[in-house]
Coordinates of C-alpha atoms and ligand atoms in Angstrom, one line a residue:
X8 CA 49.4 85.7 52.1
X9 CA 51.4 83.5 54.1
X10 CA 52.7 83.3 50.5
X11 CA 53.2 86.3 50.2
X12 CA 54.9 87.6 53.5
X13 CA 57.5 85.0 52.8
X14 CA 57.6 86.7 49.2
X15 CA 58.3 90.5 51.0
X16 CA 60.4 88.7 53.9
X17 CA 62.9 87.8 50.9
X18 CA 62.5 90.7 48.8
X19 CA 64.1 92.7 52.2
X20 CA 66.5 89.6 52.5
X21 CA 68.0 90.7 48.7
X22 CA 67.7 94.4 49.6
X23 CA 69.9 94.1 52.5
X24 CA 72.2 92.2 50.3
X25 CA 72.2 94.2 48.0
X26 CA 72.8 97.4 50.4
X27 CA 75.8 95.4 51.9
X28 CA 77.7 94.9 48.9
X29 CA 76.9 98.6 48.3
X30 CA 78.4 99.7 51.3
X31 CA 81.2 97.6 50.7
X32 CA 82.2 98.8 47.5
X33 CA 81.6 102.5 48.6
X34 CA 84.0 101.8 51.6
X35 CA 86.7 100.5 49.7
X36 CA 86.6 103.0 47.6
X37 CA 87.5 105.8 49.6
X38 CA 83.7 107.3 49.5
X39 CA 82.1 105.8 52.8
X40 CA 84.2 106.5 56.0
X41 CA 83.6 103.6 57.9
X42 CA 84.9 105.7 61.2
X43 CA 81.8 108.8 60.0
X44 CA 80.0 107.4 63.3
X45 CA 82.2 107.0 65.2
X46 CA 83.7 110.3 65.3
X47 CA 80.3 111.6 65.8
X48 CA 80.4 109.2 69.3
X49 CA 83.3 111.0 69.9
X50 CA 81.7 114.4 69.3
X51 CA 78.8 113.2 71.9
X52 CA 79.1 113.7 75.7
X53 CA 78.3 110.0 75.6
X54 CA 80.2 107.2 74.3
X55 CA 78.2 104.2 73.2
X56 CA 79.5 100.9 74.3
X57 CA 80.6 99.6 70.6
X58 CA 81.9 103.1 70.5
X59 CA 84.4 103.4 72.9
X60 CA 87.0 102.0 71.8
X61 CA 90.2 100.5 72.9
X62 CA 89.3 100.1 76.2
X63 CA 86.4 97.8 75.5
X64 CA 84.9 99.1 78.5
X65 CA 82.4 103.0 78.8
X66 CA 80.3 104.0 80.8
X67 CA 77.0 104.5 80.9
X68 CA 74.7 107.3 82.2
X69 CA 74.8 105.8 86.6
X70 CA 78.6 105.8 85.4
X71 CA 78.1 102.0 86.0
X72 CA 81.7 100.3 83.7
X73 CA 79.7 98.2 81.5
X74 CA 82.2 95.5 79.3
X75 CA 80.8 94.8 75.6
X76 CA 80.1 90.3 75.2
X77 CA 81.3 90.9 72.5
X78 CA 84.6 92.7 72.0
X79 CA 84.5 93.3 68.4
X80 CA 87.3 94.9 66.4
X81 CA 85.3 97.2 63.0
X82 CA 82.8 97.8 61.9
X83 CA 82.8 96.0 58.5
X84 CA 83.6 93.7 61.0
X85 CA 80.6 94.0 63.9
X86 CA 78.0 94.6 60.2
X87 CA 78.8 91.3 59.1
X88 CA 77.6 89.5 63.1
X89 CA 75.2 91.6 62.2
X90 CA 74.2 90.1 59.4
X91 CA 74.3 87.2 60.0
X92 CA 72.1 87.2 63.2
X93 CA 69.7 88.9 60.9
X94 CA 70.2 86.4 58.5
X95 CA 69.3 83.5 60.8
X96 CA 66.4 85.1 62.1
X97 CA 64.5 85.2 58.4
X98 CA 65.5 82.2 57.2
X99 CA 64.1 80.8 59.8
X100 CA 61.5 82.7 58.7
X101 CA 61.7 81.8 55.6
X102 CA 62.0 78.1 56.3
X103 CA 58.9 78.7 58.9
X104 CA 56.3 79.3 56.3
X105 CA 57.7 76.7 54.3
X106 CA 55.4 74.5 56.4
X107 CA 52.2 73.6 54.1
X108 CA 49.0 74.2 55.6
X109 CA 47.3 71.7 56.1
X110 CA 44.9 69.5 53.5
X111 CA 41.7 68.4 55.1
X112 CA 40.3 68.3 50.8
X113 CA 40.0 64.1 51.2
X114 CA 40.1 64.2 47.0
X115 CA 44.0 65.5 47.9
X116 CA 43.6 63.0 50.8
X117 CA 43.1 59.7 48.9
X118 CA 46.1 60.1 46.2
X119 CA 48.4 58.4 49.0
X120 CA 49.7 54.0 47.8
X121 CA 49.7 51.6 50.7
X122 CA 51.7 48.6 50.8
X123 CA 50.3 45.3 52.4
X124 CA 50.6 44.8 55.6
X125 CA 51.8 41.4 54.8
X126 CA 54.8 42.6 52.6
X127 CA 58.4 42.3 54.0
X128 CA 60.9 44.1 52.4
X129 CA 61.2 42.5 48.7
X130 CA 57.5 43.6 48.6
X131 CA 57.0 39.5 49.1
X132 CA 54.0 38.3 51.1
X133 CA 53.9 36.2 53.9
X134 CA 51.3 33.4 53.3
X135 CA 51.3 31.7 57.0
X136 CA 51.0 32.6 60.7
X137 CA 54.2 30.4 61.1
X138 CA 56.0 33.4 58.9
X139 CA 54.2 36.3 61.7
X140 CA 57.1 36.5 64.1
X141 CA 59.0 36.3 62.4
X142 CA 57.5 39.3 59.8
X143 CA 56.1 41.6 63.4
X144 CA 60.0 41.9 64.1
X145 CA 60.6 43.4 59.8
X146 CA 57.4 45.8 60.9
X147 CA 58.2 46.2 64.6
X148 CA 62.5 47.1 63.1
X149 CA 60.9 49.2 60.3
X150 CA 59.0 51.5 63.4
X151 CA 62.2 51.9 65.8
X152 CA 64.0 52.9 62.5
X153 CA 62.0 55.0 60.4
X154 CA 60.0 57.2 63.3
X155 CA 59.6 56.1 66.7
X156 CA 63.9 55.8 67.4
X157 CA 65.1 51.9 69.5
X158 CA 65.3 51.7 72.6
X159 CA 68.0 50.4 74.1
X160 CA 69.3 46.8 74.8
X161 CA 70.3 47.0 78.8
X162 CA 67.7 46.4 81.3
X163 CA 67.4 48.5 84.6
X164 CA 66.8 47.4 88.3
X165 CA 63.1 47.9 88.4
X166 CA 62.1 47.9 92.4
X167 CA 58.3 49.2 93.4
X168 CA 57.4 50.1 97.2
X169 CA 53.4 50.5 97.7
X170 CA 53.4 53.4 99.9
X171 CA 50.0 53.3 100.5
X172 CA 47.1 50.5 100.3
X173 CA 43.4 52.3 101.1
X174 CA 40.0 53.0 100.9
X175 CA 39.4 55.3 97.0
X176 CA 37.3 58.3 98.4
X177 CA 35.0 59.2 95.0
X178 CA 33.4 62.8 94.2
X179 CA 33.1 63.2 98.7
X180 CA 32.6 59.7 99.1
X181 CA 34.4 56.1 101.1
X182 CA 33.8 53.8 98.4
X183 CA 34.8 50.6 100.1
X184 CA 34.8 48.2 97.0
X185 CA 38.2 50.0 95.0
X186 CA 41.0 49.5 96.7
X187 CA 43.4 52.7 96.1
X188 CA 47.7 52.1 96.0
X189 CA 50.1 54.5 95.3
X190 CA 53.7 52.6 94.4
X191 CA 56.8 54.2 94.2
X192 CA 58.1 52.3 91.2
X193 CA 62.4 52.6 91.1
X194 CA 64.4 52.5 88.1
X195 CA 67.9 52.4 89.0
X196 CA 71.5 51.9 86.4
X197 CA 74.8 52.7 86.5
X198 CA 74.1 55.1 90.1
X199 CA 71.2 57.1 88.5
X200 CA 67.5 56.8 89.5
X201 CA 64.6 57.5 87.9
X202 CA 61.5 57.4 90.5
X203 CA 57.7 57.0 88.6
X204 CA 53.9 57.2 90.8
X205 CA 51.8 54.4 89.2
X206 CA 48.2 54.8 90.8
X207 CA 45.9 51.9 90.8
X208 CA 42.6 51.5 91.4
X209 CA 41.0 48.0 91.4
X210 CA 38.4 46.0 93.1
X211 CA 38.9 44.6 96.7
X212 CA 37.4 42.0 96.7
X213 CA 36.9 38.8 93.9
X214 CA 39.3 37.1 90.9
X215 CA 42.0 39.1 89.4
X216 CA 41.3 41.8 87.9
X217 CA 41.6 42.5 83.7
X218 CA 43.6 46.8 84.6
X219 CA 44.4 49.1 81.6
X220 CA 47.3 51.0 82.1
X221 CA 47.5 54.1 81.0
X222 CA 49.4 57.9 81.3
X223 CA 47.8 61.7 82.2
X224 CA 49.5 64.3 81.0
X225 CA 49.4 66.6 84.5
X226 CA 49.9 64.2 87.4
X227 CA 47.9 61.8 89.4
X228 CA 46.6 64.3 91.4
X229 CA 45.0 65.8 88.1
X230 CA 43.5 62.4 86.9
X231 CA 41.2 62.1 90.7
X232 CA 39.8 64.5 93.5
X233 CA 40.8 61.5 95.9
X234 CA 42.5 63.9 98.3
X235 CA 45.2 61.7 99.4
X236 CA 46.4 60.2 96.0
X237 CA 50.0 62.3 95.6
X238 CA 50.7 66.1 94.4
X239 CA 53.2 65.2 90.9
X240 CA 56.5 66.5 92.3
X241 CA 57.4 66.0 88.4
X242 CA 57.9 68.8 85.5
X243 CA 54.1 69.7 84.5
X244 CA 53.3 72.5 82.4
X245 CA 53.4 75.8 82.9
X246 CA 50.0 76.7 80.3
X247 CA 48.3 74.2 82.0
X248 CA 45.4 75.1 85.2
X249 CA 47.3 74.5 88.7
X250 CA 51.3 75.1 87.7
X251 CA 53.6 77.2 88.8
X252 CA 56.6 77.1 87.2
X253 CA 56.4 74.3 86.0
X254 CA 54.9 73.1 89.4
X255 CA 51.3 70.8 90.3
X256 CA 49.6 73.6 93.1
X257 CA 46.8 71.3 94.6
X258 CA 45.3 73.7 92.0
X259 CA 45.4 70.6 89.5
X260 CA 44.1 68.8 91.6
X261 CA 41.3 66.4 89.9
X262 CA 41.3 69.1 86.0
X263 CA 41.8 66.0 84.3
X264 CA 39.4 63.8 85.7
X265 CA 36.3 63.4 83.3
X266 CA 39.4 61.7 81.4
X267 CA 39.8 58.9 84.6
X268 CA 36.3 58.0 85.3
X269 CA 37.4 55.8 88.0
X270 CA 33.7 54.5 89.5
X271 CA 32.8 53.6 86.1
X272 CA 35.5 51.5 85.0
X273 CA 35.8 49.6 88.6
X274 CA 31.5 49.2 88.4
X275 CA 32.5 47.2 84.2
X276 CA 35.3 45.4 86.4
X277 CA 37.9 46.1 85.7
X278 CA 40.7 48.0 87.3
X279 CA 43.1 50.8 86.1
X280 CA 46.7 52.2 86.7
X281 CA 47.9 55.7 86.0
X282 CA 51.5 57.6 86.4
X283 CA 52.8 61.0 84.9
X284 CA 53.8 60.6 81.1
X285 CA 56.8 63.4 83.5
X286 CA 57.8 60.9 85.7
X287 CA 59.4 58.6 82.4
X288 CA 60.9 61.8 80.3
X289 CA 58.7 65.3 81.0
X290 CA 57.2 66.3 78.3
X291 CA 60.1 68.6 76.0
X292 CA 62.8 69.6 74.1
X293 CA 66.0 68.6 76.7
X294 CA 68.2 67.1 74.8
X295 CA 67.1 64.0 76.0
X296 CA 68.7 64.5 79.0
X297 CA 66.0 64.1 81.1
X298 CA 63.5 61.0 82.0
X299 CA 64.7 57.7 81.6
X300 CA 66.9 58.6 78.3
X301 CA 69.3 60.1 81.3
X302 CA 69.7 56.3 82.2
X303 CA 71.3 55.7 78.9
X304 CA 73.0 58.0 78.4
X305 CA 75.5 56.2 75.9
X306 CA 72.9 55.4 74.0
X307 CA 71.5 59.5 72.8
X308 CA 70.2 60.1 69.5
X309 CA 72.0 62.3 68.4
X310 CA 72.8 63.3 64.7
X311 CA 75.8 60.4 64.7
X312 CA 72.0 57.7 66.0
X313 CA 69.5 59.1 64.4
X314 CA 67.3 55.9 65.0
X315 CA 67.5 56.3 68.7
X316 CA 64.4 56.8 70.8
X317 CA 62.9 60.5 71.1
X318 CA 60.5 60.3 73.7
X319 CA 57.2 58.4 72.3
X320 CA 59.6 55.3 72.6
X321 CA 60.9 56.3 76.3
X322 CA 57.3 57.0 76.9
X323 CA 55.9 53.2 75.6
X324 CA 59.2 51.8 77.6
X325 CA 58.1 52.7 80.6
X326 CA 55.0 52.3 80.6
X327 CA 56.5 48.1 79.8
X328 CA 58.4 49.0 83.1
X329 CA 55.4 49.6 84.8
X330 CA 54.4 46.5 83.2
X331 CA 56.6 44.7 84.8
X332 CA 55.3 46.2 87.9
X333 CA 51.8 45.4 87.5
X334 CA 52.4 42.0 86.7
X335 CA 53.1 41.5 89.7
X336 CA 50.8 42.8 92.1
X337 CA 48.4 41.6 93.7
X338 CA 44.5 41.7 92.3
X339 CA 46.2 42.6 89.5
X340 CA 45.7 39.3 86.2
X341 CA 48.6 39.7 84.4
X342 CA 47.5 37.9 81.6
X343 CA 44.7 40.8 81.7
X344 CA 46.6 43.8 81.2
X345 CA 45.4 45.7 79.0
X346 CA 47.0 50.0 77.3
X347 CA 44.9 52.6 76.7
X348 CA 46.7 56.3 75.5
X349 CA 44.8 60.3 74.4
X350 CA 46.4 62.0 72.0
X351 CA 50.2 61.7 72.4
X352 CA 49.8 59.1 74.3
X353 CA 47.4 56.9 72.2
X354 CA 50.5 56.6 70.0
X355 CA 52.4 56.0 72.9
X356 CA 50.1 53.4 73.5
X357 CA 50.4 51.9 70.2
X358 CA 53.9 51.8 69.9
X359 CA 54.2 49.9 73.6
X360 CA 51.5 47.9 72.4
X361 CA 53.2 47.0 69.7
X362 CA 56.8 46.6 70.9
X363 CA 55.2 45.0 74.2
X364 CA 53.1 41.2 74.2
X365 CA 52.4 41.4 77.1
X366 CA 50.1 43.8 76.4
X367 CA 47.0 41.6 75.4
X368 CA 44.6 44.8 74.0
X369 CA 45.8 47.9 72.7
X370 CA 43.7 51.2 72.3
X371 CA 44.5 54.4 70.5
X372 CA 42.3 56.9 71.4
X373 CA 43.2 60.5 69.5
X374 CA 45.9 59.5 68.5
X375 CA 46.4 61.6 64.7
X376 CA 49.9 61.8 63.1
X377 CA 52.1 60.0 63.9
X378 CA 49.3 57.3 65.3
X379 CA 47.0 55.3 63.8
X380 CA 46.1 58.2 61.1
X381 CA 47.7 57.4 58.1
X382 CA 50.7 59.6 57.1
X383 CA 50.5 59.8 53.5
X384 CA 46.6 61.6 53.1
X385 CA 48.7 64.3 55.1
X386 CA 45.3 64.8 56.4
X387 CA 44.6 67.8 59.2
X388 CA 48.3 67.4 61.4
X389 CA 51.3 66.8 59.2
X390 CA 54.5 65.3 59.3
X391 CA 56.7 67.9 58.5
X392 CA 54.7 69.9 61.5
X393 CA 54.4 67.6 64.1
X394 CA 58.4 66.9 63.5
X395 CA 58.8 71.3 64.2
X396 CA 56.3 71.6 67.1
X397 CA 57.4 68.4 68.8
X398 CA 61.6 67.9 67.6
X399 CA 61.6 65.4 70.4
X400 CA 58.7 62.6 69.9
X401 CA 60.2 60.7 67.2
X402 CA 63.9 60.0 65.8
X403 CA 65.5 62.3 63.5
X404 CA 65.3 59.6 60.4
X405 CA 61.0 60.8 61.0
X406 CA 62.5 63.9 59.9
X407 CA 63.2 62.7 56.0
X408 CA 59.5 62.5 56.0
X409 CA 58.5 66.0 56.5
X410 CA 57.1 67.4 53.3
X411 CA 57.6 63.6 51.7
X412 CA 55.1 61.5 53.2
X413 CA 54.1 60.4 48.8
X414 CA 58.6 58.7 49.8
X415 CA 57.1 56.7 52.7
X416 CA 58.3 52.9 52.2
X417 CA 55.3 52.3 54.7
X418 CA 52.6 54.0 57.7
X419 CA 50.6 53.3 60.8
X420 CA 48.7 50.5 58.9
X421 CA 51.1 48.1 59.0
X422 CA 51.8 49.5 62.9
X423 CA 47.7 48.2 63.7
X424 CA 49.6 44.9 62.6
X425 CA 52.5 44.7 64.2
X426 CA 49.7 44.3 67.1
X427 CA 48.5 41.0 65.6
X428 CA 46.1 39.5 66.3
X429 CA 45.9 40.6 69.9
X430 CA 43.0 43.2 70.3
X431 CA 42.8 46.6 68.9
X432 CA 41.0 49.4 69.3
X433 CA 40.6 53.3 67.6
X434 CA 38.9 55.9 68.8
X435 CA 37.8 59.2 66.9
X436 CA 36.2 62.6 67.7
X437 CA 33.9 64.9 65.2
X438 CA 36.0 67.6 65.9
X439 CA 38.8 66.0 65.7
X440 CA 39.9 67.0 62.0
X441 CA 43.5 67.8 63.1
X442 CA 44.3 63.4 64.0
X443 CA 42.0 62.7 60.8
X444 CA 39.1 60.1 61.9
X445 CA 39.3 58.0 58.6
X446 CA 42.9 58.6 58.6
X447 CA 42.9 56.0 61.6
X448 CA 40.2 54.1 60.9
X449 CA 41.6 53.4 57.3
X450 CA 45.3 52.0 59.5
X451 CA 42.1 50.1 61.1
X452 CA 40.9 49.2 57.9
X453 CA 44.7 48.5 56.0
X454 CA 45.6 46.2 58.9
X455 CA 42.6 43.3 59.0
X456 CA 44.8 40.8 55.6
X457 CA 47.0 40.0 59.5
X458 CA 44.6 39.8 61.5
X459 CA 42.1 37.8 59.0
X460 CA 46.3 35.9 58.6
X461 CA 44.8 34.5 62.3
X462 CA 41.7 33.9 61.9
X463 CA 40.4 36.8 63.2
X464 CA 38.4 39.3 61.5
X465 CA 39.6 42.8 60.7
X466 CA 37.4 46.0 60.3
X467 CA 35.6 44.9 57.0
X468 CA 34.5 49.1 57.1
X469 CA 35.8 51.5 55.1
X470 CA 34.4 54.6 55.5
X471 CA 33.0 56.9 58.4
X472 CA 30.5 55.6 60.6
X473 CA 27.5 57.7 61.2
X474 CA 28.7 59.6 65.5
X475 CA 27.9 57.0 68.6
X476 CA 28.1 54.5 65.7
X477 CA 30.9 51.9 67.1
X478 CA 31.4 49.3 64.2
X479 CA 33.8 46.1 64.4
X480 CA 32.3 42.5 65.4
X481 CA 35.9 41.4 65.7
X482 CA 39.7 42.0 67.2
X483 CA 39.5 45.8 66.1
X484 CA 37.2 47.5 66.9
X485 CA 36.2 51.6 65.7
X486 CA 34.3 54.8 66.7
X487 CA 33.8 58.3 66.1
X488 CA 32.6 60.0 69.2
X489 CA 30.5 63.4 68.4
X490 CA 32.5 66.7 69.9
X491 CA 36.8 67.4 70.1
X492 CA 39.9 65.8 71.1
X493 CA 39.1 64.1 74.4
X494 CA 38.5 61.4 76.2
X495 CA 35.0 60.9 77.6
X496 CA 33.1 58.4 79.9
X497 CA 31.2 57.3 76.5
X498 CA 34.5 56.8 75.5
X499 CA 35.8 54.5 78.7
X500 CA 32.1 52.4 78.0
X501 CA 32.8 51.1 74.1
X502 CA 36.5 50.0 75.2
X503 CA 34.9 48.3 78.4
X504 CA 32.6 46.3 76.3
X505 CA 35.0 45.5 73.3
X506 CA 38.0 44.5 76.4
X507 CA 34.4 42.5 77.1
X508 CA 34.4 40.8 73.6
X509 CA 37.6 40.0 73.3
X510 CA 37.6 38.1 76.5
X511 CA 39.1 39.9 79.0
Ligands
GTR628 C1 49.0 67.9 70.1 C2 49.0 67.7 67.9 C3 48.6 66.5 68.7 C4 48.2 65.5 69.3 C5 47.8 66.4 70.7 C6 47.9 66.4 72.2 O1 48.9 69.8 70.1 O2 49.8 68.5 67.7 O3 49.7 64.4 67.7 O4 49.3 65.5 70.4 O5 48.8 67.6 71.1 O6 48.7 65.6 72.5 O7 47.4 66.0 73.5

C-alpha cells in the first residue's frame, strides 16, 4: 500500500513537471498569454491580492488594505516559487514513505553479525582485566562519537538547597518510617542557571540506604499522591493528562504513581530519588537551546559538530549531576547509587551507567532501540524510525545508520559491556515488540565476555524465558514481564532482588 502511494505521488509530481515545461514552451512561443488571468482579474470588481500590479497592496471585501508578505514579480516567478514549495512537500512525503515498515520476522532479524565486546579498533581482543580501563574508554568513545554525542568537558557549579524535609504522606497516610526531601539543585555556568527539583525518599532511621535514582516523564508530582510534592514548572507534553499548554496542573498529580511504588521500595530497604527529565532538557527538538544544552552554547550540536550531545546524553549528564548531590546527602549510601530508567529514560540510564562509574548498578526497563536492543536485528523500532521521530535524542552521526544498520561496526551489546563489571539488569515486557525483547536479552548475552573477563558470571540464555521468570544468577539479570510497555511494581520487585543479590 505504501509503495502504491509513493508511486502515485511520484507520477503526480512528474505530470506537474511536464505541465510546467509545456506551459513554459507555450508562453515562450506566445501561445499562452501570461497576462490572461491578470486581464480576467482586472475585469472583476474585486481585485485579487497577487493580481494587483504595481502597488503591492489590495483591498479586501472589508476594505482593509492588505500587503502581500512576499512581493513577487511575473507569473513565471510565482509559478517557480509555488512549484518549489510543492516539490519540497512532495519530496518530504516521498522521503517519509521511504522508512521501512517495522520488521517482526525473526528469520530476517537473526541475520546480524556482531563483533566481540573484547575487540579493540583493529579487531584485536583484550585478554586481561588490566587492559579493561583503556578498552572501556574505547567503547565509550565509540558510543559518544557514533550515537549519543559527547557531553562537554567543562564543568558547572553544582549547588543544592533542601527546600522540604518531612515525613511522607502516601495513599493518604502519614508514613513515619519514610523521609521525604525536596531539593533544588542549581547548575550554574557563566551567569546562566538550570534548576532541577530532586525528590528523595529515604528511611527515617537506620544505616545509610542504597538508593535508586531515575528520571520521571511528567514531573515529581506525577510519581506519588503526597500533596506536599511540588508541581513541576518545566515543559510537559500537552498530550499527557493534566497538562495544559505544556504546563502541569493539579490534575497530573499521581498520574504515573504506578511506576513509582515508593512504599514498597522503602520496605525493601532502599531509598529512591527522582527528578523530572524536562528539568534537565525539555523533550522536543529545540535546536539544543534549552535545558542544560543552553549552559554550553559553545558545545552545541550542529552539522559541523555531528558528535556532540543530544538529549539522551544531556539527560544522562544530568543524572551524574544528581549523583553529585546524592553522594553528599545524609542517609544515602554514596557507594550504593543505582541508576534506573524506563523506555527513553532506560536508554538514558544505560548511557549514564556506562559513563559514570559511581552508579554501582544499572537498570534498563523496556529501553528498546538505542537502549538495550541490538540495532542490527532491525526488529521493531529501527534506527531510521527513531532518528526521524526524535531527531534530538541522538547525535547527528547516528543518522548515518538510518536503514543501514548492517553497516554499523558496533552495537548495543558493547554499551552493556561498557558497564562491566558493575551489575546490569535488563527488563522487557511481552507485548512490547516495538522494543524487541529478544534483542534486549541478546545484548546482555553478548556482553557477557566482558563480565567473565572480570571473573563474573554473565547471561547464558539466548532465548526468551517464560514470562515473569527472571533469569541470570550473576552480574547480568533479565526478565520478560507479562504485559505492556510500562514500569510496574513487578519490575521493581525484580530490580530489588537483583540489587540485594549483588550486595546492595
Ligand atoms: C517511543 C519510542 C521508544 C521509546 C518510547 C518511550 O515512542 O519509539 O524508543 O523511547 O517512546 O520513551 O516511551
